[in-house]
Coordinates of C-alpha atoms in Angstrom, one line a residue:
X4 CA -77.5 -253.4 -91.2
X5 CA -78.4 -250.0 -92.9
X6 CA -78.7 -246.6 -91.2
X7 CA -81.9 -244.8 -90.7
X8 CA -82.1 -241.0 -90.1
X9 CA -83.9 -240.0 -87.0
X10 CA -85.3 -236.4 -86.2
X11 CA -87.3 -234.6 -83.6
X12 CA -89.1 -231.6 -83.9
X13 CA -90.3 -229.6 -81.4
X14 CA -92.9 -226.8 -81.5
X15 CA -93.5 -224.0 -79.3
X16 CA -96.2 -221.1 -79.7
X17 CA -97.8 -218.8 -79.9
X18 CA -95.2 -216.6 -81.6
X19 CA -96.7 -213.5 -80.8
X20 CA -96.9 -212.8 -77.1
X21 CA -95.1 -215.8 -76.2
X22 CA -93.0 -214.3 -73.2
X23 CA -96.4 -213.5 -71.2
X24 CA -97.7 -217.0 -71.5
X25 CA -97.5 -219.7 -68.4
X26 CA -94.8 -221.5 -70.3
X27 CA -92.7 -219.1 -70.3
X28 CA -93.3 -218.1 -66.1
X29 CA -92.3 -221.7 -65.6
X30 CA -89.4 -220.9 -68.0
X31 CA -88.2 -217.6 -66.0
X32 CA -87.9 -216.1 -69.3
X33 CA -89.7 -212.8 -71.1
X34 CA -91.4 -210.5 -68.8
X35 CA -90.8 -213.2 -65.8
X36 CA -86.6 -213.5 -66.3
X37 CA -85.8 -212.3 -62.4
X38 CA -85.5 -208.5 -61.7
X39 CA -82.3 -207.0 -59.9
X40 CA -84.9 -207.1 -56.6
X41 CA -86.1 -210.6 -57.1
X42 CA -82.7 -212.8 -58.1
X43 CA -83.0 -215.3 -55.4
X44 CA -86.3 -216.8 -55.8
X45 CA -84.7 -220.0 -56.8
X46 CA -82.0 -219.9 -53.9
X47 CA -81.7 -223.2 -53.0
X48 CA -80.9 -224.4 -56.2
X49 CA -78.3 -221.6 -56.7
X50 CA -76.4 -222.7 -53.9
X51 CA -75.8 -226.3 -55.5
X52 CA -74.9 -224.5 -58.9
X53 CA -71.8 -222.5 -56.4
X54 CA -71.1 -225.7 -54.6
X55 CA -70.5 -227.5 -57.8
X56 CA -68.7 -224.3 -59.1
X57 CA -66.3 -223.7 -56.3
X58 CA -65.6 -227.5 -56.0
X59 CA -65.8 -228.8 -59.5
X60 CA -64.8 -232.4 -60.3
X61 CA -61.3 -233.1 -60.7
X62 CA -59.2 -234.5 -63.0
X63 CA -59.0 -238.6 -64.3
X64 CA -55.6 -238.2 -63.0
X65 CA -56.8 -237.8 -59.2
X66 CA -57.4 -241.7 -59.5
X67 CA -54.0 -242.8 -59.9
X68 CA -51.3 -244.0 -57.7
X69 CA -48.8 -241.5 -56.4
X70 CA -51.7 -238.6 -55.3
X71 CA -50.5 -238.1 -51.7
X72 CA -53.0 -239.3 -49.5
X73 CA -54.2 -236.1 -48.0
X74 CA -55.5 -234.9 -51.4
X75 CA -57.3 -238.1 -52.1
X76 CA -58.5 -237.4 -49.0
X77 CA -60.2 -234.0 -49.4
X78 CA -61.3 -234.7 -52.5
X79 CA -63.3 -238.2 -51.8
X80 CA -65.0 -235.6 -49.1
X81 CA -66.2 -233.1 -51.2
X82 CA -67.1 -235.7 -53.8
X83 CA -69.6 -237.6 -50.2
X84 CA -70.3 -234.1 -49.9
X85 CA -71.9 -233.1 -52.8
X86 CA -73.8 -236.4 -53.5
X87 CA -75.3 -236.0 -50.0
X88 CA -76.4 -232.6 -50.5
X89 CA -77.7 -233.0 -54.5
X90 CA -79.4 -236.7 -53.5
X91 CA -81.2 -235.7 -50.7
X92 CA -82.1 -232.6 -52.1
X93 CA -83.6 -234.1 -55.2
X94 CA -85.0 -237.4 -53.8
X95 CA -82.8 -239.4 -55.7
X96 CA -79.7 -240.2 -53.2
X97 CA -77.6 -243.2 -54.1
X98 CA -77.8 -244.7 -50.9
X99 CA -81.7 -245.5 -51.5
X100 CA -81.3 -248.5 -53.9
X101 CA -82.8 -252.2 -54.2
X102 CA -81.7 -255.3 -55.8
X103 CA -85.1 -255.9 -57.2
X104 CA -84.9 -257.2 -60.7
X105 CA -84.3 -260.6 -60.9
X106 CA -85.5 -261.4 -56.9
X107 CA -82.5 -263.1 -56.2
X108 CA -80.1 -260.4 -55.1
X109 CA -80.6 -258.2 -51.9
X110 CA -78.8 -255.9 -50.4
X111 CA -77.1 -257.0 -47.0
X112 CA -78.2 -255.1 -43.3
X113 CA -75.6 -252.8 -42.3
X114 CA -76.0 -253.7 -38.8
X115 CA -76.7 -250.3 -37.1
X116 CA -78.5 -247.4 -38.6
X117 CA -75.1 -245.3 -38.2
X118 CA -74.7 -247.1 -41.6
X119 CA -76.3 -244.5 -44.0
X120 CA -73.9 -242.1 -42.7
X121 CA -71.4 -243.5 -44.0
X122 CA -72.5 -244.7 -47.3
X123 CA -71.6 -241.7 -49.2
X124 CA -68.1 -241.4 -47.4
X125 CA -67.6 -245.1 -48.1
X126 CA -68.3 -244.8 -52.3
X127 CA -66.5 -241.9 -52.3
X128 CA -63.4 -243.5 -51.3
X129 CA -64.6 -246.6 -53.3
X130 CA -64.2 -244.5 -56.3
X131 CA -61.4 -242.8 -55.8
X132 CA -59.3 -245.9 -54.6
X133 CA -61.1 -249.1 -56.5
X134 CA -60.7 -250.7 -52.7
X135 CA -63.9 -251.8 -50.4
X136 CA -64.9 -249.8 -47.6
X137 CA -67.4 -250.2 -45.2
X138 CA -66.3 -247.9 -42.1
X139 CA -63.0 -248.6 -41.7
X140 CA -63.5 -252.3 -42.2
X141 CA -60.8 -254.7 -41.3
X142 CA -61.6 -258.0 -43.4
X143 CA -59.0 -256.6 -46.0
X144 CA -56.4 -258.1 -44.1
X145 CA -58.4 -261.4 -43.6
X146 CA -58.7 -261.7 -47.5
X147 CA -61.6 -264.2 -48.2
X148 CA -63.8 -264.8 -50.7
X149 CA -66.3 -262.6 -50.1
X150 CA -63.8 -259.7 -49.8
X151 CA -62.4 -260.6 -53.0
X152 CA -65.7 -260.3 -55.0
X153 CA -65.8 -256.1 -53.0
X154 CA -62.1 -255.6 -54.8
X155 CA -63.6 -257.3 -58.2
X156 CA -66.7 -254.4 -58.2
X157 CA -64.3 -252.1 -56.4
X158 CA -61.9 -251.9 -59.1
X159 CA -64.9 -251.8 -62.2
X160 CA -66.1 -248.7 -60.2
X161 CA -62.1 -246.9 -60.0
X162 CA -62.5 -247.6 -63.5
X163 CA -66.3 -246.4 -64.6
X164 CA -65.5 -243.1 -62.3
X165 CA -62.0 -242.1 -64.2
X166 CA -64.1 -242.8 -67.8
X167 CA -67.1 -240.4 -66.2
X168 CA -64.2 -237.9 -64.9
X169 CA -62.6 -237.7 -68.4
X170 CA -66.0 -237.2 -70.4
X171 CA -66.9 -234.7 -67.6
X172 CA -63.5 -233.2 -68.7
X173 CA -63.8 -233.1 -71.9
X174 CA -67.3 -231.1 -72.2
X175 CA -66.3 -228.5 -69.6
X176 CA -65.6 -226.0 -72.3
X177 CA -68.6 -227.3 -74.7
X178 CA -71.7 -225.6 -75.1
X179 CA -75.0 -226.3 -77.4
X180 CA -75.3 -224.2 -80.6
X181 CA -78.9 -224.6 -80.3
X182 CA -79.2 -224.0 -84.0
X183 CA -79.6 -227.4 -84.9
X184 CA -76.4 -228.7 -86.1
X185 CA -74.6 -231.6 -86.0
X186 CA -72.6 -230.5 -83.3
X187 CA -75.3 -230.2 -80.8
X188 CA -76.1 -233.9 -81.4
X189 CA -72.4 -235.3 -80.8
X190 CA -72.3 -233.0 -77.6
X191 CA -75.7 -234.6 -76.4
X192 CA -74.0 -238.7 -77.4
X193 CA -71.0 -237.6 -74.9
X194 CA -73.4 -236.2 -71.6
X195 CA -75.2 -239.1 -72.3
X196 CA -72.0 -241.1 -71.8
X197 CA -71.1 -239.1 -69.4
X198 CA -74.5 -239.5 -66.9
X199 CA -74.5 -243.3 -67.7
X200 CA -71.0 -244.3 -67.1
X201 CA -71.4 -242.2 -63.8
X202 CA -74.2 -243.8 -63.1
X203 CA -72.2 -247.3 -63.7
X204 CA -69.6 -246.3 -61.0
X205 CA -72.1 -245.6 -58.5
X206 CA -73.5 -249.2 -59.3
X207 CA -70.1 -250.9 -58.9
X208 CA -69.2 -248.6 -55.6
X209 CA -72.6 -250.3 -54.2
X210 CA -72.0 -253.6 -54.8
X211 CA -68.2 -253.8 -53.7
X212 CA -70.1 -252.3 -50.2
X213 CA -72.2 -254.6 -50.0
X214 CA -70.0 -257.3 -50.7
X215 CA -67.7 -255.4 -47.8
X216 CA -70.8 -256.2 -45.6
X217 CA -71.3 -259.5 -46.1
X218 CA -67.6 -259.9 -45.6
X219 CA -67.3 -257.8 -42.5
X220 CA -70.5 -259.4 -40.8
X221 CA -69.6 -263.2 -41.4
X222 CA -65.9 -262.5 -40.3
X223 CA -67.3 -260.0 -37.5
X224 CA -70.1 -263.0 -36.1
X225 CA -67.1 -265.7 -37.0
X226 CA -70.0 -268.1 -38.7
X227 CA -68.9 -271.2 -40.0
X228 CA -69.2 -271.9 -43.7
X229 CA -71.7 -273.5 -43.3
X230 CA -73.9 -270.1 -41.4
X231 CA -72.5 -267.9 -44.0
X232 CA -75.5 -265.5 -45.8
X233 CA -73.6 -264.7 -48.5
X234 CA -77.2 -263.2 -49.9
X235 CA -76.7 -262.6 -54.2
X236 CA -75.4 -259.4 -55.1
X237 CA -75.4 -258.9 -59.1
X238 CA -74.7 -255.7 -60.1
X239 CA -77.3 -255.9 -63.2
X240 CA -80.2 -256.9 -60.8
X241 CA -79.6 -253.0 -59.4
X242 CA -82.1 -249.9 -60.7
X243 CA -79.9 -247.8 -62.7
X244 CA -79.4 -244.3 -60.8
X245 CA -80.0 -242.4 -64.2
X246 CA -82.0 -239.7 -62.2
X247 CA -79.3 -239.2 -59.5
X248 CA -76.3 -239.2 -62.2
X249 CA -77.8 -236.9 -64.3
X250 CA -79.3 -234.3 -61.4
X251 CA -75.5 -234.7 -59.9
X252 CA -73.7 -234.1 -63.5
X253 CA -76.3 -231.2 -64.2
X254 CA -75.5 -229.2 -61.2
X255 CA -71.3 -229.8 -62.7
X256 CA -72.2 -229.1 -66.1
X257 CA -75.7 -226.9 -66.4
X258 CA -75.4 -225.9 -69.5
X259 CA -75.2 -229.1 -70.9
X260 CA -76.9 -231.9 -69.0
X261 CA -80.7 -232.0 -69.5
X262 CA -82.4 -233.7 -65.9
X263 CA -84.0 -236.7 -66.1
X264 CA -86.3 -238.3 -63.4
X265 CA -89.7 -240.6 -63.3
X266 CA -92.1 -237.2 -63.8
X267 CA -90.0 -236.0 -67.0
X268 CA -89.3 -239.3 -68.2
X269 CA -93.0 -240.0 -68.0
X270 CA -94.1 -237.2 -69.9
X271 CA -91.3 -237.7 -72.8
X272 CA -91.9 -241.6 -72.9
X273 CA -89.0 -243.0 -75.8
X274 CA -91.8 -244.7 -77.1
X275 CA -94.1 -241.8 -78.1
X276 CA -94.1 -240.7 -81.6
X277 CA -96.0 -237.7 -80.7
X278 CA -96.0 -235.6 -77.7
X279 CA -98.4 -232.6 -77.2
X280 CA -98.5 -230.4 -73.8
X281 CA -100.1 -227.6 -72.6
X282 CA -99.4 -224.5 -69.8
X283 CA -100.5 -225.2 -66.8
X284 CA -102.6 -221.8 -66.8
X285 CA -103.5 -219.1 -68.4
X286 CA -102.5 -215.6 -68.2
X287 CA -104.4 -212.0 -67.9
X288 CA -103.7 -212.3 -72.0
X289 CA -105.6 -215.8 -71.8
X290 CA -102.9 -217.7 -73.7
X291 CA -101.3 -220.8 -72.3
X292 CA -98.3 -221.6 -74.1
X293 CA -98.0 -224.7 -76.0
X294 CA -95.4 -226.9 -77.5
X295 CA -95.6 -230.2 -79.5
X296 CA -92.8 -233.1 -80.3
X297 CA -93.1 -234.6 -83.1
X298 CA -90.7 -237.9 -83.8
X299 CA -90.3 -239.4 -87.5
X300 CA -89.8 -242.4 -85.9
X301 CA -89.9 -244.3 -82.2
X302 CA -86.7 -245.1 -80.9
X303 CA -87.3 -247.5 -78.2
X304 CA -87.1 -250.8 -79.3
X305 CA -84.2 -251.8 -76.6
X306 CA -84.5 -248.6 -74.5
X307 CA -85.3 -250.7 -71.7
X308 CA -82.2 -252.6 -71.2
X309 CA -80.2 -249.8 -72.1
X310 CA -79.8 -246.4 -69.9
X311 CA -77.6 -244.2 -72.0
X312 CA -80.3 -245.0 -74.9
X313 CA -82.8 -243.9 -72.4
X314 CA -81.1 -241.0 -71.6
X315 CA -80.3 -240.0 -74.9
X316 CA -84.2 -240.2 -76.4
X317 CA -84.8 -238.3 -73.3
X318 CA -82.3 -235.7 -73.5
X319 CA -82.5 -235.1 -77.2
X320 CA -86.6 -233.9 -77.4
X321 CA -85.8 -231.5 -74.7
X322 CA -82.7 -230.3 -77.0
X323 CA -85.0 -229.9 -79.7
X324 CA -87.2 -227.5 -77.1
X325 CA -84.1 -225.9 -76.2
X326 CA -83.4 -225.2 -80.1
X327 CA -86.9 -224.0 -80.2
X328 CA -86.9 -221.6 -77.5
X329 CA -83.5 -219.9 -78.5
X330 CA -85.6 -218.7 -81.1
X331 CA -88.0 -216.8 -79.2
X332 CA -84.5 -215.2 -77.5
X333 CA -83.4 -214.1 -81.2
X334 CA -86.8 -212.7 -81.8
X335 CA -86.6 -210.5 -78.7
X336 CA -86.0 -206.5 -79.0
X337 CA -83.9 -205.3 -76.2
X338 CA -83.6 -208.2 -74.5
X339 CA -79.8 -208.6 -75.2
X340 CA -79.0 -208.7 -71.3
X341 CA -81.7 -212.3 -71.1
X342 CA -79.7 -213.2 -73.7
X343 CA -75.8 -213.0 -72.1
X344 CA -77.4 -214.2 -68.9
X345 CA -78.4 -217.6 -70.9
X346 CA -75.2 -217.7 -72.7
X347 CA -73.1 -217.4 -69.5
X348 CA -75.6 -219.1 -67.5
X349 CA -75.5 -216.6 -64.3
X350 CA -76.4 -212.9 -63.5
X351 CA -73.7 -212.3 -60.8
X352 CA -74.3 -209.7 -58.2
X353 CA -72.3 -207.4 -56.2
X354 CA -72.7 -209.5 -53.3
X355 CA -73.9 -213.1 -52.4
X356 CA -74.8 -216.3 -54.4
X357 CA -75.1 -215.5 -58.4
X358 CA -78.3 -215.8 -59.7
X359 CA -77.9 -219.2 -62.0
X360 CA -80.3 -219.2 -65.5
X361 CA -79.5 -221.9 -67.7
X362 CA -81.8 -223.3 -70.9
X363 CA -81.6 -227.0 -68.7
X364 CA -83.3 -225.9 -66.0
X365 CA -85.5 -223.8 -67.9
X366 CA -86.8 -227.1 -70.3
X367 CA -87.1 -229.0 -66.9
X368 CA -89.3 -226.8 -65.7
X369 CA -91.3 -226.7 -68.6
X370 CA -91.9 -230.7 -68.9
X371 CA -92.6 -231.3 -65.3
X372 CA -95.0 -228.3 -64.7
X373 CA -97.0 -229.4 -67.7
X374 CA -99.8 -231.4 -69.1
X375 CA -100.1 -234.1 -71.5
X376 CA -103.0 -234.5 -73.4
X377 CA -104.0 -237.8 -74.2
X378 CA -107.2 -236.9 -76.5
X379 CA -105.0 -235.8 -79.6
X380 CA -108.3 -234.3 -81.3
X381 CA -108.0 -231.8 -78.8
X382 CA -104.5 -230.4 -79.6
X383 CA -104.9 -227.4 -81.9
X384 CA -103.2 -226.8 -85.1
X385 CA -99.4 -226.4 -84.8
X386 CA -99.2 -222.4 -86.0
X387 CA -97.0 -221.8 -89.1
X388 CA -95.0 -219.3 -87.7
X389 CA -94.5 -221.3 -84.1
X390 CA -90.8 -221.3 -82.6
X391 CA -89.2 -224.6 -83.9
X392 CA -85.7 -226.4 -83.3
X393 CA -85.1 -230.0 -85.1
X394 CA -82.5 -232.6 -83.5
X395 CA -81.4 -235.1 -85.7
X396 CA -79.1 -238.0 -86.1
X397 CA -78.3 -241.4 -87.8
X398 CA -79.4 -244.5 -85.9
X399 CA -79.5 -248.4 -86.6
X400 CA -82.5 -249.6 -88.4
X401 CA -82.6 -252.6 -85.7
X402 CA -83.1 -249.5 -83.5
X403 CA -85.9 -248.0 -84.7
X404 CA -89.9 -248.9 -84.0
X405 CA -92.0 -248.4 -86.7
X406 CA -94.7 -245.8 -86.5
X407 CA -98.1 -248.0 -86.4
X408 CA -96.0 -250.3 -83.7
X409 CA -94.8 -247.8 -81.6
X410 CA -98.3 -246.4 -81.5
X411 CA -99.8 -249.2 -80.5
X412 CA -97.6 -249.9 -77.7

């Protein structure tokens, strides 16, 4: 099967005046990029980006046997840490999951609500050690078959989590061009990899719990095999945490991972040829900023069944607004200090938390505080001199929709 090539174009104007538009508040960026007086208006946030920075994710090697047990032990708490903090924070925590899909699988009763305090602790060490846990449970000596199935999931999830942890690795010293090369494009393919086989571990942790449940409460209750509630648990009948792993992996790697969540996801649909968006006001000047995608083709035949797909389609139009809007940076006079603050992706102070700007957040906060328009006779006339940044990549023709079907879907 035969290679097609794939681009996306993005479109952001107007050119002239650009940095006093609404797009470019949401942005922080032009006249609106945080004073000296004003760094912390985005605190809370900035305290993640430090968390993440003084307690980065370690290396693959953290995973295997011979780390003494008090430094697996520190760092499976900082690990429960963080996704408590970054979950709850974003509305995306791990521990609120279903087994919805194929209405066979559910997910067992922990008994007590003391049990969502210990989930995070629990997949931490799940991760970390490819073993169940489920407080301290004791079936592990008892062996059974139930246990055996939590030490099947357990040790996929060891294994997902050391693949995540070596990706992570790996694009630590990466950073997009945002010129529209190659490059940027085989960076975006590995965070993809990198949120979804996260996102995998998470999935394996959860079900080598619950299978811990099940085995803790039928030995706990000492039912007979015939009383046993063994319930279904299949891995694949789980949501995929694509919002969590890629909020969690974005606060490690801001520079790099691109958010994805319902609101965003909505608003760049993989299925959309064309995407068109305004401001969400306008300011003294009158002018709302705009931007456009345009895809030659839509990618989402399988995107359902596949996350990193998802992720990628995702990920890749707000790359090609990120290309875009380094332009409006090189067309700036004076503006060389915005400029090394996006490039280093902080403004550090003399005291306190650093002030955090990276072109992630930025695009984020362009999508989700924006408008679609669904009546495309309404969109004006994409300006010949807009900002512009192009993404572009080789794909499988199996892969690809074409344009009257995609439009019609």
């Amino acid at each position: 099967m035969g290679s097609v090539g794939c681009a996306i174009d993005a479109s952001i104007f107007p050119r002239n005046g650009f940095g006093k538009t609404e797009a470019a508040r949401l942005m922080r960026v032009g006249d609106y990029f945080p004073s000296r007086e004003s760094l912390h208006g985005d605190i809370g946030n900035d305290i993640l980006y430090q968390l993440c920075e003084s307690h980065p994710l370690p290396a693959a090697c953290i995973c295997n046997d011979g780390v003494s047990a008090e430094e697996l032990r520190e760092q499976e708490g900082i690990l429960a840490g963080k996704m408590w903090v970054i979950g709850r924070s974003y509305a995306a925590s791990p521990e609120r999951y279903a087994y919805v899909k194929s209405g066979k699988s559910k997910k067992p009763p922990e008994g007590s609500a003391e049990g969502y305090e210990s989930f995070f602790s629990d997949v931490a060490a799940i991760l970390f050690e490819g073993e169940p846990c489920f407080r301290g449970c004791g079936a592990k000596e008892e062996g059974g078959e139930f246990w055996e199935r939590a030490k099947a999931h357990a040790s996929e999830a060891k294994g997902w989590f050391r693949e995540a942890l070596d990706v992570v690795h790996e694009l630590t010293s990466k950073t997009y061009g945002l010129r529209g090369g190659s490059n940027d494009v085989d960076i975006l393919k590995k965070v993809a990899d990198a949120v979804t086989t996260f996102g995998s571990a998470i999935q394996e942790a959860r079900a080598a719990r619950d299978w811990a449940i099940i085995a803790c409460n039928n030995e706990s209750e000492n039912k007979s095999d015939g009383e046993e509630e063994s319930g279904e648990i299949r891995v694949e009948d789980q949501y995929f945490p694509l919002s969590f792993s890629s909020k969690f992996l974005h606060f490690h790697l801001p520079r790099l991972v691109f958010i994805y969540d319902s609101i965003s996801g909505d608003i760049l649909a993989p299925n959309h040829r064309y995407c068109y968006f305004d401001g969400s006001g306008q300011c003294v000047s009158g002018e709302v900023g705009q931007f456009k995608i345009d895809c030659n083709h839509a990618m989402g035949r399988k995107v359902g069944d596949d996350p990193s797909r998802k992720y990628f389609l995702h990920a890749s139009k707000e790359l090609a607004l990120a290309t875009a809007i380094s332009g409006y940076f090189q067309d700036q006079k004076g503006n060389e200090d915005v400029r090394g603050a996006i490039e280093k992706g902080r403004i550090d102070v003399d005291s306190g938390i650093p002030c955090y700007i990276n072109i992630t957040r930025m695009i984020d906060a362009l999508v989700t505080n924006s408008k679609k328009e669904k009546d495309k006779n309404k969109i004006s006339h994409t300006p010949v001199d807009a900002f512009s940044g192009r993404v572009a990549w080789e794909a499988e023709a199996d892969d690809i929709l074409p344009i009257k079907e995609a439009e019609s879907q």
